[in-house]
CSV table of C-alpha atoms in Angstrom, one decimal:
chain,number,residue,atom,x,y,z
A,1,UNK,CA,64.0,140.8,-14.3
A,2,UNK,CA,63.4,144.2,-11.8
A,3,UNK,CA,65.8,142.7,-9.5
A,4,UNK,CA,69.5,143.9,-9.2
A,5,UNK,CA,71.6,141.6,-10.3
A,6,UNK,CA,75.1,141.9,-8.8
A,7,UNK,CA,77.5,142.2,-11.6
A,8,UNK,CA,80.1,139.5,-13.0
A,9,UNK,CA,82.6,140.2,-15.2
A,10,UNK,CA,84.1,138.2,-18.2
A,11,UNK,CA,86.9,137.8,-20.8
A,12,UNK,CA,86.8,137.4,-24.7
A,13,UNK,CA,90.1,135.3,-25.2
A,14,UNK,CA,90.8,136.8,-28.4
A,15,UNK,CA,94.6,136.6,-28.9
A,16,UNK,CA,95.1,133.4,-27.5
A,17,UNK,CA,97.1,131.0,-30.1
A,18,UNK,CA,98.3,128.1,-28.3
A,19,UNK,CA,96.6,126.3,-25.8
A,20,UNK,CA,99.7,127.5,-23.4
A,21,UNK,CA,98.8,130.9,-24.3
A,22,UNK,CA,94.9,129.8,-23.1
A,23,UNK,CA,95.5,128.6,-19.9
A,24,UNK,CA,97.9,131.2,-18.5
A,25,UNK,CA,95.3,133.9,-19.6
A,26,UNK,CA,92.4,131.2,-17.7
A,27,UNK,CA,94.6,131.4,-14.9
A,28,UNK,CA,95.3,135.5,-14.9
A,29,UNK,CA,91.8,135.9,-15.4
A,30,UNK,CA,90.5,133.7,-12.4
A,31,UNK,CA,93.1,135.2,-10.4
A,32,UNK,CA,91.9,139.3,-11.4
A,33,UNK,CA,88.6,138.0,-10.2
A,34,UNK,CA,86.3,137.7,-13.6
A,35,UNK,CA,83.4,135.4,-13.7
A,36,UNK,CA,84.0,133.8,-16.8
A,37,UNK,CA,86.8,133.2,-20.1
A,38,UNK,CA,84.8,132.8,-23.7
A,39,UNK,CA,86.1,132.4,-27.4
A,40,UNK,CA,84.6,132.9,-30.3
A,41,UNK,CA,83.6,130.3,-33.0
A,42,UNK,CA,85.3,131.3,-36.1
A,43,UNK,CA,87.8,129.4,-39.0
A,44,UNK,CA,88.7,132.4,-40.9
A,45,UNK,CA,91.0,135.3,-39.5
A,46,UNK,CA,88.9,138.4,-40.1
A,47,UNK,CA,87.9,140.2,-38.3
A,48,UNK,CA,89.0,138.8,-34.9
A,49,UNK,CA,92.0,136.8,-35.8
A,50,UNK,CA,92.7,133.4,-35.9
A,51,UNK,CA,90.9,131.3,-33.0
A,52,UNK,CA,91.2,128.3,-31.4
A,53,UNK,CA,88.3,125.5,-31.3
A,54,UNK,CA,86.4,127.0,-28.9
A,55,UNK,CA,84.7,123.4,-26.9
A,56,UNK,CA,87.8,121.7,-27.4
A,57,UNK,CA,90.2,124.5,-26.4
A,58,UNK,CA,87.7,125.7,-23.3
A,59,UNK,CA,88.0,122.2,-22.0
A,60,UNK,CA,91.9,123.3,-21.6
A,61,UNK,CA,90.9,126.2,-19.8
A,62,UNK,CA,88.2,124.8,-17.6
A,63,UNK,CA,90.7,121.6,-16.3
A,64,UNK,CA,93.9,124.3,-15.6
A,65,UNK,CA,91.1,126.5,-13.6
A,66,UNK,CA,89.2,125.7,-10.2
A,67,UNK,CA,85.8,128.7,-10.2
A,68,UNK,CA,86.0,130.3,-13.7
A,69,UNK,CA,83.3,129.4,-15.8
A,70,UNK,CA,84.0,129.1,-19.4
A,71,UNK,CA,81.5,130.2,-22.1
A,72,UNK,CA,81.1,130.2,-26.1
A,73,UNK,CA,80.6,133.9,-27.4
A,74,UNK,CA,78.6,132.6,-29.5
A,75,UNK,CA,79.3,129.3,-31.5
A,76,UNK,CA,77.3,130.0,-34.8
A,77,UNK,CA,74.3,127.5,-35.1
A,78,UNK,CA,74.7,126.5,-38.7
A,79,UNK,CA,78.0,125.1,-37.8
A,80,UNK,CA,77.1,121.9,-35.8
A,81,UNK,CA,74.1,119.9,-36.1
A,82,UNK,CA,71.8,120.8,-32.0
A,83,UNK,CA,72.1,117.3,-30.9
A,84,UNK,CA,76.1,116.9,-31.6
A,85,UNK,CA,76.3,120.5,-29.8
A,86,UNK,CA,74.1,119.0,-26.9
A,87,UNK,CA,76.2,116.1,-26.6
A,88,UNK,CA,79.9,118.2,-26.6
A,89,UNK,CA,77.8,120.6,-24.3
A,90,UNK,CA,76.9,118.0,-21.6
A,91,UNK,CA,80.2,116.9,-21.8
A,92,UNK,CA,82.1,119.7,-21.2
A,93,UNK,CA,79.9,120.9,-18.1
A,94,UNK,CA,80.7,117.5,-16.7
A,95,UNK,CA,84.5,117.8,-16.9
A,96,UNK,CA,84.5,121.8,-15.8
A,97,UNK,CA,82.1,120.8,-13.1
A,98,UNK,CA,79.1,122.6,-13.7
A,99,UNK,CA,81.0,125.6,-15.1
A,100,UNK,CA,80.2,125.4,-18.8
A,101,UNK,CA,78.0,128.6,-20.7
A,102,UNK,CA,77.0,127.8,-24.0
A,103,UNK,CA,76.6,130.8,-26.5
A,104,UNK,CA,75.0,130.4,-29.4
A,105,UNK,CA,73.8,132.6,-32.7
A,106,UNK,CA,72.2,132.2,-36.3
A,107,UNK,CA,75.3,132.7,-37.4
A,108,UNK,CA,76.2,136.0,-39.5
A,109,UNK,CA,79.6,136.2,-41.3
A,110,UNK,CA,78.7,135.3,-45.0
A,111,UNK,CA,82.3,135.4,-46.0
A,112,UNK,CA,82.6,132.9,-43.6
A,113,UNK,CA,80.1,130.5,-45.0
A,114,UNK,CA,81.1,130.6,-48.4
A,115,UNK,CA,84.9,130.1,-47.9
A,116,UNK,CA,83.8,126.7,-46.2
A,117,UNK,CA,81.0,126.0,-49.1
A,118,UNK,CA,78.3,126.6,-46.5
A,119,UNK,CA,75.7,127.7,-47.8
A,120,UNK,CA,74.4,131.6,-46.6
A,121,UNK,CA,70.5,130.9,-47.0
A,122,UNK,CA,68.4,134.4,-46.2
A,123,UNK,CA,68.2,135.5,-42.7
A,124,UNK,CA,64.7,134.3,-41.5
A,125,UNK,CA,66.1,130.9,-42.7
A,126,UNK,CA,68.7,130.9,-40.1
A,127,UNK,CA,66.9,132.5,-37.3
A,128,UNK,CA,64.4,129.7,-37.8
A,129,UNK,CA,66.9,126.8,-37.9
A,130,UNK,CA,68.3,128.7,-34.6
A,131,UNK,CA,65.0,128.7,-33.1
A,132,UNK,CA,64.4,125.1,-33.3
A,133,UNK,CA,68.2,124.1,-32.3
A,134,UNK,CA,67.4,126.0,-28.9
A,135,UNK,CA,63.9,124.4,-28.5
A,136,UNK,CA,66.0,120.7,-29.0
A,137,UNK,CA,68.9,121.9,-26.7
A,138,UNK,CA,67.3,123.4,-23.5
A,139,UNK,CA,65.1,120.2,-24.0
A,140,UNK,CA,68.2,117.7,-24.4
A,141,UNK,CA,70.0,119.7,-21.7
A,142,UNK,CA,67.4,119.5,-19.4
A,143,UNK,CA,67.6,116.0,-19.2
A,144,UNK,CA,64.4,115.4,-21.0
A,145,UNK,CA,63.7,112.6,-23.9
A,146,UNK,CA,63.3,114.8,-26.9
A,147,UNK,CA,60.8,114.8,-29.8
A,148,UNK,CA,60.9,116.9,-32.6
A,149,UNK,CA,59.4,117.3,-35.5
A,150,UNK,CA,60.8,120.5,-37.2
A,151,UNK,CA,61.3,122.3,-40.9
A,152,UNK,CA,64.8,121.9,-40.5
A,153,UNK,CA,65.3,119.2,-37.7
A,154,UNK,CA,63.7,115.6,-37.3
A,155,UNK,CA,65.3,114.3,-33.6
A,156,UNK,CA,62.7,110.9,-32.1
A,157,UNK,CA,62.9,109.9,-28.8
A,158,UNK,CA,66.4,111.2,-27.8
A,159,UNK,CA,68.1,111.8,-24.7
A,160,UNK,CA,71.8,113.1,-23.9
A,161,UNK,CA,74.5,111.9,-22.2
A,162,UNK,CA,76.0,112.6,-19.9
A,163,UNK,CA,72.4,114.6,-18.1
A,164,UNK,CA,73.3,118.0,-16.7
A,165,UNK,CA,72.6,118.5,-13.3
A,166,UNK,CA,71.7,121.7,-13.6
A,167,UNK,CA,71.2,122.5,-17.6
A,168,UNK,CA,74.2,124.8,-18.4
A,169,UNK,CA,72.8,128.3,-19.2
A,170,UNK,CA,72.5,128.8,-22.5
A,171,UNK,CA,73.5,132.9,-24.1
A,172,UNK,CA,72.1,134.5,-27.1
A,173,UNK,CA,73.1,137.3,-29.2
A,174,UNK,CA,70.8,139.1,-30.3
A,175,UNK,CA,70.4,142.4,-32.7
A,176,UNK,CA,67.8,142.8,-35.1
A,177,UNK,CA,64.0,142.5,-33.5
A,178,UNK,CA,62.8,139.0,-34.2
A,179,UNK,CA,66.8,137.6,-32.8
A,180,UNK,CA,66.1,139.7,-29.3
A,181,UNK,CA,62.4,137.5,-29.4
A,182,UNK,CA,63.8,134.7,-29.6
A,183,UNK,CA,66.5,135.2,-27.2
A,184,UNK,CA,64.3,136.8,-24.3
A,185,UNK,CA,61.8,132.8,-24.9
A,186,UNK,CA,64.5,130.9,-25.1
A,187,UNK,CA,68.0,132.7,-23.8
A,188,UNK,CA,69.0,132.6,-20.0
A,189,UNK,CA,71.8,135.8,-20.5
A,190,UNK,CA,70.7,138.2,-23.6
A,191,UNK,CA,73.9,139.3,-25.1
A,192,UNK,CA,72.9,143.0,-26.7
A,193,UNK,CA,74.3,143.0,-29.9
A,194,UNK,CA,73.8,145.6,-33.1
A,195,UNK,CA,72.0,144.2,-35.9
A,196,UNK,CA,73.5,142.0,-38.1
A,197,UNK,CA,72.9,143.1,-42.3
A,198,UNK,CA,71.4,140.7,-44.8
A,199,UNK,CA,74.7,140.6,-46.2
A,200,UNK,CA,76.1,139.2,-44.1
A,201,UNK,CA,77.9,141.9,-41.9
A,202,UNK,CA,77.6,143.5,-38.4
A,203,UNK,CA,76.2,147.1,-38.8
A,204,UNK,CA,78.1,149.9,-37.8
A,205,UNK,CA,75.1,152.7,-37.7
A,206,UNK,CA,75.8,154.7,-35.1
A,207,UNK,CA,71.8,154.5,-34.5
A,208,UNK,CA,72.4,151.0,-33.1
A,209,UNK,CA,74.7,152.3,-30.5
A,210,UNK,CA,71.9,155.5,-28.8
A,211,UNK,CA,70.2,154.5,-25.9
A,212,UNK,CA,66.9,154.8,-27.2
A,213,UNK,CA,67.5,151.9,-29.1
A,214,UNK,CA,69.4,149.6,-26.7
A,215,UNK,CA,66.1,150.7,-24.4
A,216,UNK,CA,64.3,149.6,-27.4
A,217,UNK,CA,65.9,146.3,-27.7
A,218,UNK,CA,65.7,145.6,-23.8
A,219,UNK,CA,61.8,146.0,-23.7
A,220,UNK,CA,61.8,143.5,-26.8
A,221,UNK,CA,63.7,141.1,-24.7
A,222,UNK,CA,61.8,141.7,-21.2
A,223,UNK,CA,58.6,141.4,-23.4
A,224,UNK,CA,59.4,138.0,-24.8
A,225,UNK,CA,60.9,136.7,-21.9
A,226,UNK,CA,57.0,137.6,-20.5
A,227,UNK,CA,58.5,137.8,-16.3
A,228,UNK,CA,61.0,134.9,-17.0
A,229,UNK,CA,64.2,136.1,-15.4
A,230,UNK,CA,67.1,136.5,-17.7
A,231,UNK,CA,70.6,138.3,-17.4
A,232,UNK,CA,71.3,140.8,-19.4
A,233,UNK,CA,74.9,141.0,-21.4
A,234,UNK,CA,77.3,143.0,-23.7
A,235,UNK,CA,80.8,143.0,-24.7
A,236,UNK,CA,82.6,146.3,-24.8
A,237,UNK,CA,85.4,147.8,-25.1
A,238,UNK,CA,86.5,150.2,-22.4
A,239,UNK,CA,88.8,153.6,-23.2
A,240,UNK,CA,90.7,154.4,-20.1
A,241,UNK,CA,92.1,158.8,-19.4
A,242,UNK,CA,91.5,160.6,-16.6
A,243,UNK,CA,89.6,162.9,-18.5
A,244,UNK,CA,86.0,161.7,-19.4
A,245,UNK,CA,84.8,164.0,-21.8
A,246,UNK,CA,88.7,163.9,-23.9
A,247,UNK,CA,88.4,159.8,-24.6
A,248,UNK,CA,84.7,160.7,-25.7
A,249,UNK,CA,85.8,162.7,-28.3
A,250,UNK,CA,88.5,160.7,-28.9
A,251,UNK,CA,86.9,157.6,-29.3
A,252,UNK,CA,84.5,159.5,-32.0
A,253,UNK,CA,87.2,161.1,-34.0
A,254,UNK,CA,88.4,157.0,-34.0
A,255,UNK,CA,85.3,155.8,-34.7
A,256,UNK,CA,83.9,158.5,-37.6
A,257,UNK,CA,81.3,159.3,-35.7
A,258,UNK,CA,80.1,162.9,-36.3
A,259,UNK,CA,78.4,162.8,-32.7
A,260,UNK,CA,79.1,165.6,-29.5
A,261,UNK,CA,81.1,163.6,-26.4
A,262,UNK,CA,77.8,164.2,-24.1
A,263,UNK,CA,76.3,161.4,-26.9
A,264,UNK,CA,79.3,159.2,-26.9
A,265,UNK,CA,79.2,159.7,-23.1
A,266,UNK,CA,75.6,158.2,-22.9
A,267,UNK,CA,76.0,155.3,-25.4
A,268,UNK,CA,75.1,152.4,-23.1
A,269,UNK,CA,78.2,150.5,-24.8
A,270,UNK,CA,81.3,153.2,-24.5
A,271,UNK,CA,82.8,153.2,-21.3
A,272,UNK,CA,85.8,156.3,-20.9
A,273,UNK,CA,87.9,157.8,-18.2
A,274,UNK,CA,89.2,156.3,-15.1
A,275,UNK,CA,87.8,153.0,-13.5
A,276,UNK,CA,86.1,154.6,-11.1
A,277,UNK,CA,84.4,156.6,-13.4
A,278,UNK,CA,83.7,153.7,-15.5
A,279,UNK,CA,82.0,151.8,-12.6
A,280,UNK,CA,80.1,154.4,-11.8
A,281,UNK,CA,78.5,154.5,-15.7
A,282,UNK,CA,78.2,150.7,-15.5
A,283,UNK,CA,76.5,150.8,-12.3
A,284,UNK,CA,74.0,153.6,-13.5
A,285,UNK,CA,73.6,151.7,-16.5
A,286,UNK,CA,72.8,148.9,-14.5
A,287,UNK,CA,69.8,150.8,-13.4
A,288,UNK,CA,68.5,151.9,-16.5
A,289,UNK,CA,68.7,149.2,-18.9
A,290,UNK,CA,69.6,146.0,-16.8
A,291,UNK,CA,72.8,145.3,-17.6
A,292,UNK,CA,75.0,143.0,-15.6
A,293,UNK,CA,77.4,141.0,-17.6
A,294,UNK,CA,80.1,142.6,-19.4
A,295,UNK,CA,82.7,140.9,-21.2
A,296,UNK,CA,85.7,142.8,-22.3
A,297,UNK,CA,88.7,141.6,-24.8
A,298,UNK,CA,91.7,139.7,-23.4
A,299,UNK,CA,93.7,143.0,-24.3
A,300,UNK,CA,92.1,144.9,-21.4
A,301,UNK,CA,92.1,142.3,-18.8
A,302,UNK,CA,94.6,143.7,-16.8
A,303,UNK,CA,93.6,147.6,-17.1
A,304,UNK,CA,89.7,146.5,-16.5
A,305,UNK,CA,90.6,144.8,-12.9
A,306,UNK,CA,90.8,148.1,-11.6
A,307,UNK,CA,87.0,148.2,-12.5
A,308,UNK,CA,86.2,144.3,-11.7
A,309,UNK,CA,87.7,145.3,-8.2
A,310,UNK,CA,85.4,148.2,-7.5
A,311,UNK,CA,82.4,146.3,-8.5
């Protein structure tokens, strides 16, 4: 994980409606250059609108597109049963050719759960069910006949069709301490997330955000992942002014954060001022935490090239 990794760049399709609406933003983004188109994995409208069916709808995207990958950012695990998820996995790397990222999560939107009738069990509950879905999906993925004997899965002599040739990587967001465990054993890309609450919320401490803590949540990956090499990820949302220090207070006054620009300025995830200022802070960053993989909403696709370009 002390190599540099050269950087790739991806988009969160989040206003896409209609499968036409999907493909011509597949198609814009191959053509801008990103690495990679993802949707999210959500039936009710808040907070990211309303979404398409993200393996069904990437299979759109992957057939109108020759060398972007396509990627689930991050289908929530309590939502399909592992060996279904293999199956639809397999499948759709075999009809993108090879170009299919499969995200997945505990799953954290408790609103969510309980307009459907899912249950919301406690959160160790569902990092444990998560846990043993990734055990039974590298396992399935890699082409291997599968045994488990879980707390929450019972899968006997299984194998998945079609086999992978190359098992497609598999991403995990990760917050809290025991998710970014878990991710750096089992994940290929890390995606850096804040916490999520017991409640069932995303937190919005501004503590999450410091780079002592990302630091802090990079060493818990690189410490679990014990030399394997793994990529390191975040989404963000870049502010764009020719003036750095102006869109760093800006984007605090926005924010409510109560915080000097020189702190917003260092936050691993804010990215202000011109793109070449903005590459420059990605590439530091780069050298100081890891990071290589940033996704941005489908809203800054075009404004980000500039970046995408540089890099």
């Amino acid at each position: 994980m002390n190599d540099v990794r050269p950087f790739r760049f991806g988009v969160a399709a989040e206003s896409a409606r209609t499968a036409r609406d999907l493909v011509a933003l597949a198609r814009r983004a191959e053509e801008l250059g990103y690495a990679t188109l993802t949707l999210r994995d959500h039936f009710v409208s808040e907070p990211f609108g309303d979404q398409l069916a993200p393996m069904v709808a990437l299979t759109a995207a992957a057939c109108a597109t020759r060398t972007l990958r396509v990627g689930t950012l991050v289908l929530a695990n309590d939502y399909r049963h592992p060996v279904v998820l293999a199956k639809e996995a397999a499948t759709l790397d075999e009809v993108s050719g090879g170009r299919f990222e499969l995200g997945v999560g505990a799953g954290w939107l408790r609103e969510e759960y309980e307009r459907a009738g899912m249950a919301f069990d406690a959160a160790g509950v569902r990092v444990d069910r998560l846990e043993e879905s990734l055990r039974l999906l590298r396992s399935l993925l890699d082409g291997r006949k599968t045994t488990l004997e879980g707390a929450h899965y019972r899968v006997r002599d299984l194998t998945v069709f079609p086999v992978p040739e190359r098992r497609p990587p598999i991403l995990v967001g990760a917050g809290s301490g025991r998710m970014l465990g878990l991710a750096g054993r089992y994940a290929d890309i890390v995606g850096i997330l804040p916490r999520a609450l017991p409640g069932g919320a995303i937190s919005e401490e501004v503590s999450e955000r410091l780079p002592d803590t990302i630091a802090r949540k990079v060493d818990r990956v690189r410490e679990a992942a014990d030399g394997r090499e793994v990529e390191l990820s975040m989404l963000v949302t870049p502010r764009f002014g020719p003036d750095p220090r102006r869109v760093a207070e800006r984007t605090a006054r926005e924010r409510g954060w109560d915080l000097p620009a020189d702190l917003v300025l260092d936050m691993p995830s804010q990215f202000v001022g011109p793109p070449g200022h903005i590459a420059e802070q990605m590439v530091a960053r780069r050298d100081r935490y890891g990071f290589s993989y940033y996704l941005v909403p489908d809203r800054q696709m075009e404004e980000f090239a500039q970046v995408v370009e540089l890099l």
